[in-house]
Short mmCIF file of C-alpha atoms in Angstrom, two decimals:
data_model
loop_
_atom_site.label_atom_id
_atom_site.label_comp_id
_atom_site.label_asym_id
_atom_site.label_seq_id
_atom_site.Cartn_x
_atom_site.Cartn_y
_atom_site.Cartn_z
CA UNK A 1 207.67 93.58 -45.44
CA UNK A 2 205.15 95.74 -43.65
CA UNK A 3 202.82 92.74 -43.13
CA UNK A 4 205.74 90.63 -41.91
CA UNK A 5 206.52 93.16 -39.15
CA UNK A 6 202.90 93.28 -38.05
CA UNK A 7 202.71 89.47 -37.88
CA UNK A 8 205.90 89.33 -35.82
CA UNK A 9 204.63 92.00 -33.45
CA UNK A 10 201.33 90.14 -33.06
CA UNK A 11 203.19 86.91 -32.34
CA UNK A 12 205.34 88.55 -29.65
CA UNK A 13 202.31 90.14 -27.98
CA UNK A 14 200.51 86.80 -28.04
CA UNK A 15 203.44 85.01 -26.45
CA UNK A 16 203.65 87.69 -23.77
CA UNK A 17 199.95 87.39 -22.91
CA UNK A 18 200.15 83.60 -22.86
CA UNK A 19 203.09 83.72 -20.46
CA UNK A 20 201.24 86.18 -18.21
CA UNK A 21 198.12 84.02 -17.77
CA UNK A 22 198.50 81.35 -15.13
CA UNK A 23 196.43 78.21 -14.80
CA UNK A 24 194.42 78.07 -11.57
CA UNK A 25 196.40 74.91 -10.79
CA UNK A 26 199.55 77.00 -10.29
CA UNK A 27 198.08 80.11 -8.71
CA UNK A 28 199.59 81.00 -5.37
CA UNK A 29 202.19 78.22 -5.26
CA UNK A 30 205.09 80.65 -4.91
CA UNK A 31 203.34 83.27 -2.81
CA UNK A 32 205.08 84.31 0.39
CA UNK A 33 202.43 85.32 2.96
CA UNK A 34 204.69 88.20 4.03
CA UNK A 35 205.28 89.50 0.50
CA UNK A 36 203.12 92.20 -1.09
CA UNK A 37 201.01 90.93 -3.98
CA UNK A 38 200.03 92.99 -7.01
CA UNK A 39 196.49 93.22 -8.28
CA UNK A 40 193.20 94.73 -7.18
CA UNK A 41 192.05 94.12 -3.61
CA UNK A 42 188.55 93.28 -2.50
CA UNK A 43 187.94 92.76 1.21
CA UNK A 44 184.17 93.10 1.43
CA UNK A 45 183.18 89.52 0.64
CA UNK A 46 180.46 88.51 3.08
CA UNK A 47 181.50 85.87 5.62
CA UNK A 48 179.13 84.08 7.93
CA UNK A 49 180.45 82.39 11.10
CA UNK A 50 178.44 80.04 13.27
CA UNK A 51 179.26 78.42 16.62
CA UNK A 52 178.77 74.64 16.54
CA UNK A 53 179.27 71.82 19.00
CA UNK A 54 182.23 69.64 18.11
CA UNK A 55 181.40 66.03 17.24
CA UNK A 56 182.36 63.33 19.77
CA UNK A 57 185.66 61.73 18.77
CA UNK A 58 187.71 58.63 19.50
CA UNK A 59 190.13 59.16 22.41
CA UNK A 60 192.14 55.95 22.50
CA UNK A 61 195.69 56.56 21.33
CA UNK A 62 195.65 60.38 21.26
CA UNK A 63 198.88 62.32 21.75
CA UNK A 64 197.79 64.14 24.93
CA UNK A 65 195.13 63.13 27.46
CA UNK A 66 193.13 65.83 29.29
CA UNK A 67 192.36 65.81 33.01
CA UNK A 68 190.86 68.57 35.10
CA UNK A 69 188.04 71.01 35.74
CA UNK A 70 187.86 74.46 34.14
CA UNK A 71 185.35 77.15 35.12
CA UNK A 72 185.25 79.64 32.24
CA UNK A 73 183.11 82.76 32.90
CA UNK A 74 182.20 82.97 29.20
CA UNK A 75 182.09 79.35 28.01
CA UNK A 76 180.90 77.58 31.17
CA UNK A 77 182.48 74.49 32.72
CA UNK A 78 184.58 71.70 31.26
CA UNK A 79 185.34 68.41 33.01
CA UNK A 80 187.87 65.88 31.76
CA UNK A 81 188.49 62.45 33.30
CA UNK A 82 190.49 59.37 32.32
CA UNK A 83 189.92 55.63 32.20
CA UNK A 84 192.93 53.36 31.72
CA UNK A 85 193.93 49.75 31.46
CA UNK A 86 196.94 48.59 33.46
CA UNK A 87 199.34 46.04 31.98
CA UNK A 88 201.77 43.53 33.47
CA UNK A 89 205.49 44.37 33.67
CA UNK A 90 206.17 41.25 31.58
CA UNK A 91 204.51 38.09 30.32
CA UNK A 92 204.10 35.35 32.94
CA UNK A 93 204.90 37.89 35.64
CA UNK A 94 205.67 36.43 39.09
CA UNK A 95 205.64 37.80 42.62
CA UNK A 96 207.27 35.94 45.51
CA UNK A 97 204.85 34.53 48.05
CA UNK A 98 206.56 36.39 50.88
CA UNK A 99 206.38 39.77 49.12
CA UNK A 100 204.94 42.59 51.26
CA UNK A 101 203.80 45.87 49.76
CA UNK A 102 205.77 48.95 50.70
CA UNK A 103 203.92 51.53 48.58
CA UNK A 104 202.23 52.07 45.23
CA UNK A 105 202.03 55.17 43.06
CA UNK A 106 200.12 56.02 39.90
CA UNK A 107 202.54 57.90 37.62
CA UNK A 108 201.09 60.17 34.92
CA UNK A 109 203.76 62.08 32.91
CA UNK A 110 202.80 65.60 31.91
CA UNK A 111 202.47 66.65 28.30
CA UNK A 112 203.15 70.19 27.13
CA UNK A 113 199.55 71.45 27.14
CA UNK A 114 198.17 73.14 30.28
CA UNK A 115 195.29 75.62 30.20
CA UNK A 116 193.86 77.53 33.12
CA UNK A 117 194.83 78.70 36.59
CA UNK A 118 198.20 77.32 37.70
CA UNK A 119 197.67 78.65 41.25
CA UNK A 120 194.48 76.68 41.88
CA UNK A 121 194.35 73.75 44.29
CA UNK A 122 193.21 70.46 42.77
CA UNK A 123 192.00 67.23 44.29
CA UNK A 124 192.46 64.25 41.98
CA UNK A 125 190.74 60.96 42.90
CA UNK A 126 191.50 57.46 41.64
CA UNK A 127 188.85 54.72 41.55
CA UNK A 128 188.75 51.17 40.24
CA UNK A 129 186.78 50.72 37.03
CA UNK A 130 183.69 48.58 37.31
CA UNK A 131 184.26 46.77 34.00
CA UNK A 132 187.31 45.52 32.14
CA UNK A 133 188.32 48.42 29.88
CA UNK A 134 190.55 46.22 27.72
CA UNK A 135 187.53 44.38 26.30
CA UNK A 136 185.80 47.56 25.08
CA UNK A 137 185.83 48.58 21.43
CA UNK A 138 184.64 52.22 21.37
CA UNK A 139 186.24 55.09 23.27
CA UNK A 140 184.31 58.20 22.29
CA UNK A 141 184.90 61.47 24.13
CA UNK A 142 181.32 61.65 25.43
CA UNK A 143 181.28 58.16 27.00
CA UNK A 144 181.15 57.80 30.78
CA UNK A 145 183.12 54.94 32.34
CA UNK A 146 181.54 53.44 35.45
CA UNK A 147 183.73 53.00 38.53
CA UNK A 148 183.33 51.58 42.01
CA UNK A 149 182.20 54.12 44.59
CA UNK A 150 182.59 51.71 47.50
CA UNK A 151 184.16 48.36 48.40
CA UNK A 152 184.98 46.28 51.45
CA UNK A 153 188.58 47.46 51.44
CA UNK A 154 187.86 51.10 50.56
CA UNK A 155 184.41 52.20 51.79
CA UNK A 156 184.34 55.47 49.79
CA UNK A 157 185.83 53.87 46.69
CA UNK A 158 188.74 56.33 46.50
CA UNK A 159 191.88 54.20 46.16
CA UNK A 160 194.20 57.15 45.59
CA UNK A 161 194.25 60.93 45.91
CA UNK A 162 196.46 63.88 45.09
CA UNK A 163 195.68 67.30 46.54
CA UNK A 164 197.74 70.35 45.65
CA UNK A 165 198.84 72.53 42.75
CA UNK A 166 199.48 70.95 39.38
CA UNK A 167 202.89 72.05 38.11
CA UNK A 168 203.59 70.47 34.72
CA UNK A 169 206.89 72.31 34.28
CA UNK A 170 208.31 71.51 37.72
CA UNK A 171 210.14 68.17 38.12
CA UNK A 172 209.12 66.10 41.15
CA UNK A 173 211.89 64.34 43.05
CA UNK A 174 211.53 60.79 44.33
CA UNK A 175 213.77 57.87 45.25
CA UNK A 176 214.08 55.35 42.45
CA UNK A 177 214.76 51.76 43.42
CA UNK A 178 217.17 49.98 41.06
CA UNK A 179 217.62 46.24 41.46
CA UNK A 180 221.14 45.28 42.51
CA UNK A 181 222.26 48.92 42.69
CA UNK A 182 222.04 51.78 45.19
CA UNK A 183 218.82 53.78 45.19
CA UNK A 184 218.99 57.13 43.43
CA UNK A 185 217.05 60.38 43.64
CA UNK A 186 215.54 61.34 40.29
CA UNK A 187 213.30 64.18 39.13
CA UNK A 188 210.48 63.75 36.63
CA UNK A 189 207.71 65.96 35.29
CA UNK A 190 204.80 63.79 36.32
CA UNK A 191 201.77 63.69 38.57
CA UNK A 192 202.43 61.03 41.21
CA UNK A 193 199.33 59.82 43.07
CA UNK A 194 199.83 57.49 46.07
CA UNK A 195 197.47 54.50 46.08
CA UNK A 196 195.80 52.59 48.89
CA UNK A 197 198.06 49.79 50.15
CA UNK A 198 195.24 47.41 51.06
CA UNK A 199 193.72 47.72 47.61
CA UNK A 200 197.02 47.09 45.77
CA UNK A 201 197.90 44.17 48.04
CA UNK A 202 194.56 42.50 47.35
CA UNK A 203 194.48 43.29 43.63
CA UNK A 204 198.11 42.55 42.71
CA UNK A 205 200.17 40.82 45.38
CA UNK A 206 197.50 38.35 46.51
CA UNK A 207 195.72 37.47 43.30
CA UNK A 208 195.87 33.94 41.83
CA UNK A 209 198.98 33.10 39.84
CA UNK A 210 197.01 32.47 36.64
CA UNK A 211 195.82 36.11 36.69
CA UNK A 212 199.44 37.14 36.14
CA UNK A 213 199.88 34.98 33.05
CA UNK A 214 199.09 37.74 30.54
CA UNK A 215 197.48 41.17 30.24
CA UNK A 216 194.07 39.77 29.30
CA UNK A 217 193.82 37.61 32.44
CA UNK A 218 195.16 40.42 34.61
CA UNK A 219 192.72 43.02 33.28
CA UNK A 220 189.81 40.64 33.63
CA UNK A 221 190.46 40.80 37.37
CA UNK A 222 191.97 44.27 37.87
CA UNK A 223 189.52 46.03 35.46
CA UNK A 224 191.47 49.30 35.23
CA UNK A 225 191.64 52.72 36.87
CA UNK A 226 189.51 55.85 36.65
CA UNK A 227 191.07 59.26 37.38
CA UNK A 228 188.98 62.39 37.90
CA UNK A 229 188.97 65.74 39.67
CA UNK A 230 186.91 66.14 42.84
CA UNK A 231 184.84 69.17 41.82
CA UNK A 232 183.93 70.14 45.37
CA UNK A 233 187.59 70.59 46.32
CA UNK A 234 188.89 72.67 43.40
CA UNK A 235 189.68 76.33 44.09
CA UNK A 236 189.72 79.25 41.65
CA UNK A 237 189.00 78.88 37.95
CA UNK A 238 190.63 75.48 37.72
CA UNK A 239 192.47 74.15 34.69
CA UNK A 240 192.87 71.27 32.27
CA UNK A 241 196.25 69.52 32.33
CA UNK A 242 197.35 67.06 29.67
CA UNK A 243 199.30 63.84 30.07
CA UNK A 244 201.55 61.79 27.82
CA UNK A 245 200.50 58.15 27.80
CA UNK A 246 202.84 57.01 25.03
CA UNK A 247 204.73 53.82 25.85
CA UNK A 248 208.07 55.61 26.13
CA UNK A 249 206.77 58.34 28.44
CA UNK A 250 206.61 56.20 31.56
CA UNK A 251 202.94 56.25 32.55
CA UNK A 252 202.54 53.35 34.97
CA UNK A 253 201.32 51.90 38.21
CA UNK A 254 204.57 51.78 40.18
CA UNK A 255 204.64 49.16 42.93
CA UNK A 256 207.31 48.91 45.64
CA UNK A 257 207.46 45.78 47.78
CA UNK A 258 209.88 43.97 50.06
CA UNK A 259 210.83 40.33 49.71
CA UNK A 260 213.53 37.90 50.79
CA UNK A 261 216.76 37.97 48.82
CA UNK A 262 216.94 34.97 46.50
CA UNK A 263 220.54 34.10 47.40
CA UNK A 264 221.32 35.57 50.85
CA UNK A 265 219.35 34.24 53.81
CA UNK A 266 217.94 36.92 56.08
CA UNK A 267 218.48 39.71 53.58
CA UNK A 268 215.44 41.72 52.49
CA UNK A 269 215.30 43.40 49.10
CA UNK A 270 213.14 46.34 48.10
CA UNK A 271 211.82 45.73 44.60
CA UNK A 272 210.13 48.20 42.25
CA UNK A 273 208.01 47.03 39.34
CA UNK A 274 206.22 49.20 36.82
CA UNK A 275 202.85 48.13 35.43
CA UNK A 276 202.77 50.14 32.17
CA UNK A 277 199.80 52.20 31.08
CA UNK A 278 199.82 52.85 27.35
CA UNK A 279 197.26 52.66 24.53
CA UNK A 280 199.80 50.77 22.43
CA UNK A 281 199.05 47.73 24.61
CA UNK A 282 195.54 48.28 26.01
CA UNK A 283 193.06 51.16 25.95
CA UNK A 284 193.32 54.56 27.60
CA UNK A 285 190.27 56.79 27.15
CA UNK A 286 189.16 60.32 28.02
CA UNK A 287 185.69 61.57 28.92
CA UNK A 288 184.85 65.23 28.22
CA UNK A 289 181.82 67.10 29.56
CA UNK A 290 180.91 70.69 28.65
CA UNK A 291 178.16 72.66 30.38
CA UNK A 292 177.14 75.87 28.59
CA UNK A 293 174.07 76.62 30.71
CA UNK A 294 173.53 80.36 31.18
CA UNK A 295 176.35 81.36 28.81
CA UNK A 296 176.37 83.21 25.45
CA UNK A 297 177.33 79.88 23.91
CA UNK A 298 174.02 78.37 24.98
CA UNK A 299 172.21 81.27 23.29
CA UNK A 300 174.07 80.79 20.03
CA UNK A 301 173.62 77.03 19.96
CA UNK A 302 169.89 77.50 20.52
CA UNK A 303 169.54 80.16 17.80
CA UNK A 304 171.87 79.10 14.96
CA UNK A 305 170.29 81.29 12.25
CA UNK A 306 171.31 84.55 13.96
CA UNK A 307 174.65 86.15 13.01
CA UNK A 308 176.18 87.32 16.28
CA UNK A 309 178.92 89.90 16.86
CA UNK A 310 181.21 87.17 18.20
CA UNK A 311 181.51 83.40 17.92
CA UNK A 312 183.27 80.84 20.09
CA UNK A 313 185.87 78.12 19.60
CA UNK A 314 186.91 75.65 22.30
CA UNK A 315 189.30 72.74 22.55
CA UNK A 316 188.71 69.45 24.41
CA UNK A 317 186.15 68.50 21.76
CA UNK A 318 184.07 71.56 22.63
CA UNK A 319 183.21 74.12 19.94
CA UNK A 320 184.12 74.82 16.33
CA UNK A 321 182.95 77.42 13.80
CA UNK A 322 181.34 76.91 10.44
CA UNK A 323 182.53 79.53 7.95
CA UNK A 324 180.43 80.30 4.89
CA UNK A 325 180.91 82.60 1.90
CA UNK A 326 177.28 83.01 0.77
CA UNK A 327 177.93 85.49 -2.07
CA UNK A 328 181.30 84.28 -3.33
CA UNK A 329 179.73 82.75 -6.43
CA UNK A 330 178.57 86.23 -7.49
CA UNK A 331 182.07 87.70 -7.36
CA UNK A 332 182.84 87.10 -11.03
CA UNK A 333 179.64 88.81 -12.09
CA UNK A 334 180.11 91.76 -9.75
CA UNK A 335 183.65 92.33 -11.01
CA UNK A 336 182.54 92.18 -14.61
CA UNK A 337 184.44 89.12 -15.73
CA UNK A 338 186.60 86.15 -14.83
CA UNK A 339 189.41 86.74 -12.35
CA UNK A 340 192.69 85.13 -11.43
CA UNK A 341 193.31 85.22 -7.70
CA UNK A 342 196.88 86.24 -6.98
CA UNK A 343 196.43 85.81 -3.27
CA UNK A 344 193.54 85.21 -0.88
CA UNK A 345 193.80 85.26 2.88
CA UNK A 346 191.23 84.65 5.57
CA UNK A 347 191.93 86.90 8.57
CA UNK A 348 190.25 85.85 11.82
CA UNK A 349 190.64 88.37 14.68
CA UNK A 350 189.92 87.65 18.32
CA UNK A 351 187.38 89.77 20.15
CA UNK A 352 188.95 92.70 22.00
CA UNK A 353 189.31 91.97 25.72
CA UNK A 354 188.72 88.23 25.36
CA UNK A 355 192.39 87.32 25.91
CA UNK A 356 192.56 87.91 29.66
CA UNK A 357 194.80 85.42 31.52
CA UNK A 358 194.38 82.58 32.26
CA UNK A 359 192.03 82.36 29.26
CA UNK A 360 194.60 83.05 26.57
CA UNK A 361 193.62 82.56 22.91
CA UNK A 362 194.22 79.17 21.36
CA UNK A 363 197.79 78.99 20.08
CA UNK A 364 196.67 77.46 16.79
CA UNK A 365 193.62 76.87 14.62
CA UNK A 366 192.91 74.36 11.89
CA UNK A 367 190.92 75.34 8.80
CA UNK A 368 189.38 72.40 6.96
CA UNK A 369 186.42 71.47 4.78
CA UNK A 370 183.97 68.66 4.11
CA UNK A 371 184.25 66.60 0.95
CA UNK A 372 181.22 65.30 -0.94
CA UNK A 373 180.92 62.42 1.53
CA UNK A 374 180.93 64.68 4.58
CA UNK A 375 184.46 63.64 5.55
CA UNK A 376 186.90 66.17 7.00
CA UNK A 377 189.71 67.01 4.58
CA UNK A 378 192.33 69.73 4.21
CA UNK A 379 191.61 72.80 2.11
CA UNK A 380 193.50 72.73 -1.22
CA UNK A 381 196.15 75.21 -0.04
CA UNK A 382 197.14 72.95 2.86
CA UNK A 383 196.76 69.76 0.85
CA UNK A 384 199.29 71.06 -1.67
CA UNK A 385 201.88 71.38 1.12
CA UNK A 386 201.39 67.73 2.14
CA UNK A 387 202.71 66.17 -1.04
CA UNK A 388 205.62 64.47 0.73
CA UNK A 389 205.22 61.23 2.65
CA UNK A 390 205.28 62.87 6.08
CA UNK A 391 201.82 64.48 5.68
CA UNK A 392 202.81 66.93 8.42
CA UNK A 393 201.22 70.38 8.23
CA UNK A 394 203.92 73.08 8.50
CA UNK A 395 204.03 74.52 12.00
CA UNK A 396 203.40 78.12 10.91
CA UNK A 397 199.95 77.40 9.48
CA UNK A 398 197.12 78.52 11.75
CA UNK A 399 199.39 80.04 14.40
CA UNK A 400 198.03 82.85 16.56
CA UNK A 401 199.68 86.21 15.88
CA UNK A 402 199.93 87.85 19.30
CA UNK A 403 200.94 91.20 17.77
CA UNK A 404 198.00 91.48 15.39
CA UNK A 405 195.78 89.37 17.63
CA UNK A 406 194.48 87.21 14.81
CA UNK A 407 194.83 84.02 12.81
CA UNK A 408 195.58 84.23 9.08
CA UNK A 409 195.09 81.46 6.53
CA UNK A 410 196.21 81.49 2.91
CA UNK A 411 193.21 80.27 0.89
CA UNK A 412 194.29 81.24 -2.64
CA UNK A 413 193.85 77.85 -4.26
CA UNK A 414 190.64 77.16 -2.35
CA UNK A 415 188.96 80.41 -3.44
CA UNK A 416 190.12 79.99 -7.05
CA UNK A 417 188.74 76.45 -7.22
CA UNK A 418 185.43 77.61 -5.73
CA UNK A 419 185.16 80.43 -8.29
CA UNK A 420 186.08 78.10 -11.16
CA UNK A 421 183.60 75.46 -10.03
CA UNK A 422 186.31 72.85 -9.52
CA UNK A 423 185.45 72.53 -5.83
CA UNK A 424 182.12 72.74 -4.03
CA UNK A 425 181.91 74.24 -0.55
CA UNK A 426 180.18 71.44 1.34
CA UNK A 427 181.19 73.15 4.58
CA UNK A 428 184.28 75.00 5.79
CA UNK A 429 185.25 74.88 9.45
CA UNK A 430 187.64 76.38 11.98
CA UNK A 431 188.68 74.63 15.21
CA UNK A 432 191.35 74.93 17.94
CA UNK A 433 194.20 72.46 17.64
CA UNK A 434 197.81 71.84 18.62
CA UNK A 435 198.80 69.34 15.94
CA UNK A 436 196.51 70.69 13.18
CA UNK A 437 194.25 67.67 13.43
CA UNK A 438 190.86 67.88 11.74
CA UNK A 439 188.85 65.67 14.06
CA UNK A 440 188.32 67.67 17.25
CA UNK A 441 190.66 65.52 19.33
CA UNK A 442 190.80 66.64 22.98
CA UNK A 443 194.55 67.26 22.85
CA UNK A 444 194.17 71.00 23.49
CA UNK A 445 191.98 72.82 26.03
CA UNK A 446 192.38 76.43 24.92
CA UNK A 447 189.62 78.62 23.54
CA UNK A 448 189.18 81.74 21.43
CA UNK A 449 186.43 84.32 21.05
CA UNK A 450 186.47 85.73 17.53
CA UNK A 451 184.87 88.79 15.95
CA UNK A 452 182.33 87.96 13.27
CA UNK A 453 181.69 89.74 9.96
CA UNK A 454 179.05 92.00 11.51
CA UNK A 455 181.32 93.20 14.32
CA UNK A 456 181.46 97.00 14.32
CA UNK A 457 185.04 97.36 15.61
CA UNK A 458 186.91 94.38 14.21
CA UNK A 459 185.69 91.62 11.94
CA UNK A 460 186.68 88.48 10.10
CA UNK A 461 187.75 89.32 6.55
CA UNK A 462 188.56 87.62 3.28
CA UNK A 463 191.22 89.62 1.44
CA UNK A 464 191.32 88.75 -2.26
CA UNK A 465 193.99 90.19 -4.55
CA UNK A 466 192.91 89.52 -8.11
CA UNK A 467 193.54 90.27 -11.77
CA UNK A 468 190.66 90.46 -14.24
CA UNK A 469 191.03 88.48 -17.45
CA UNK A 470 188.91 88.47 -20.57
#
């Protein structure tokens, strides 16, 4: 009987221990980032951060298009310009022979992202592209698009200009012409740039009929438009605004002309036609230029082996950080045995005093890694959350905490897989983002200055809560 009791006790203890040990595949799945986690804490794991240039990226079809000039006292200057195809209002489009142009406006609807000085004065110029953009096949962020700087009709090449403050949150009122109905005053959040009447008359109203047959024929003649900021006429620090070029947003070349009424002799109608601008039909591309001359960024890019007190991250395909854990593999040995990670969090603080308006910290960061082929992929903790068909990263991940002035990422699964040898760190990276994209798309222009591991007052940390197992 005595041996029976001992065997039963042993069995119960064994079952208890088995139930207490979790597979690394389930670690951290039910952890609430705001909930205290039991276990020992180690927060001295060495972290190396390095400022890197972002790779050029495809810009056709992005969710927000950047335009502007930003003079950052720490990160230097950023220029963003746009090249766009213009499409016909409809197939086999027709204009009456007696049509006379009243006015033409380039309409660029604002997107939500604006970064910089909202009080600055901007001068935005429009030129005609030199080549047909619709026939191009690559639209990388570092590609310049040639445009005409002079013509017979427009000696200086500027076919449109807007000068003033850019106010993305302020609706602009204008009179909308509606065929067969009274005109109405409407308000839209868009940049409206008046265009040269002679140019539009020659390039749209007076072109051969066959050029209006389809978009391909039209673009072969019209080429497209280039929009940029006149650097010499920008005041203050400047800014980068973003525009929504989705088909439903209403980006277009809006043309108003007068023509004879089709049924009533002597009556003149005012007609408004919109020539849509959208990458769903033909290309729209962005060009980004960063100049880091004379800045701390230039120093870091030129001396990548040095660990600096701060590192830099910048949107508009500017800068990202490589994050390394050079001694993580030795953690098991230093702790005297294998560990189960109950929770691991990477805490990335901004440098004190770097968040002075208008250079606010980036609202969000994306943390990602390279796979064995050098492709950008989500870390395991984020990948686990994308098991549904939407593949949308939850909005709370990577958000800036304005109270604590940092970004925090749960990396429990990632660290466990690295310790267990199930995953190899081919490179881990941090970059500014709005939509948690991994590819450095120029859909955000914000920047952050972060404190590195060697910072004496505040530093990036990896907090690991663990339990030792035998």
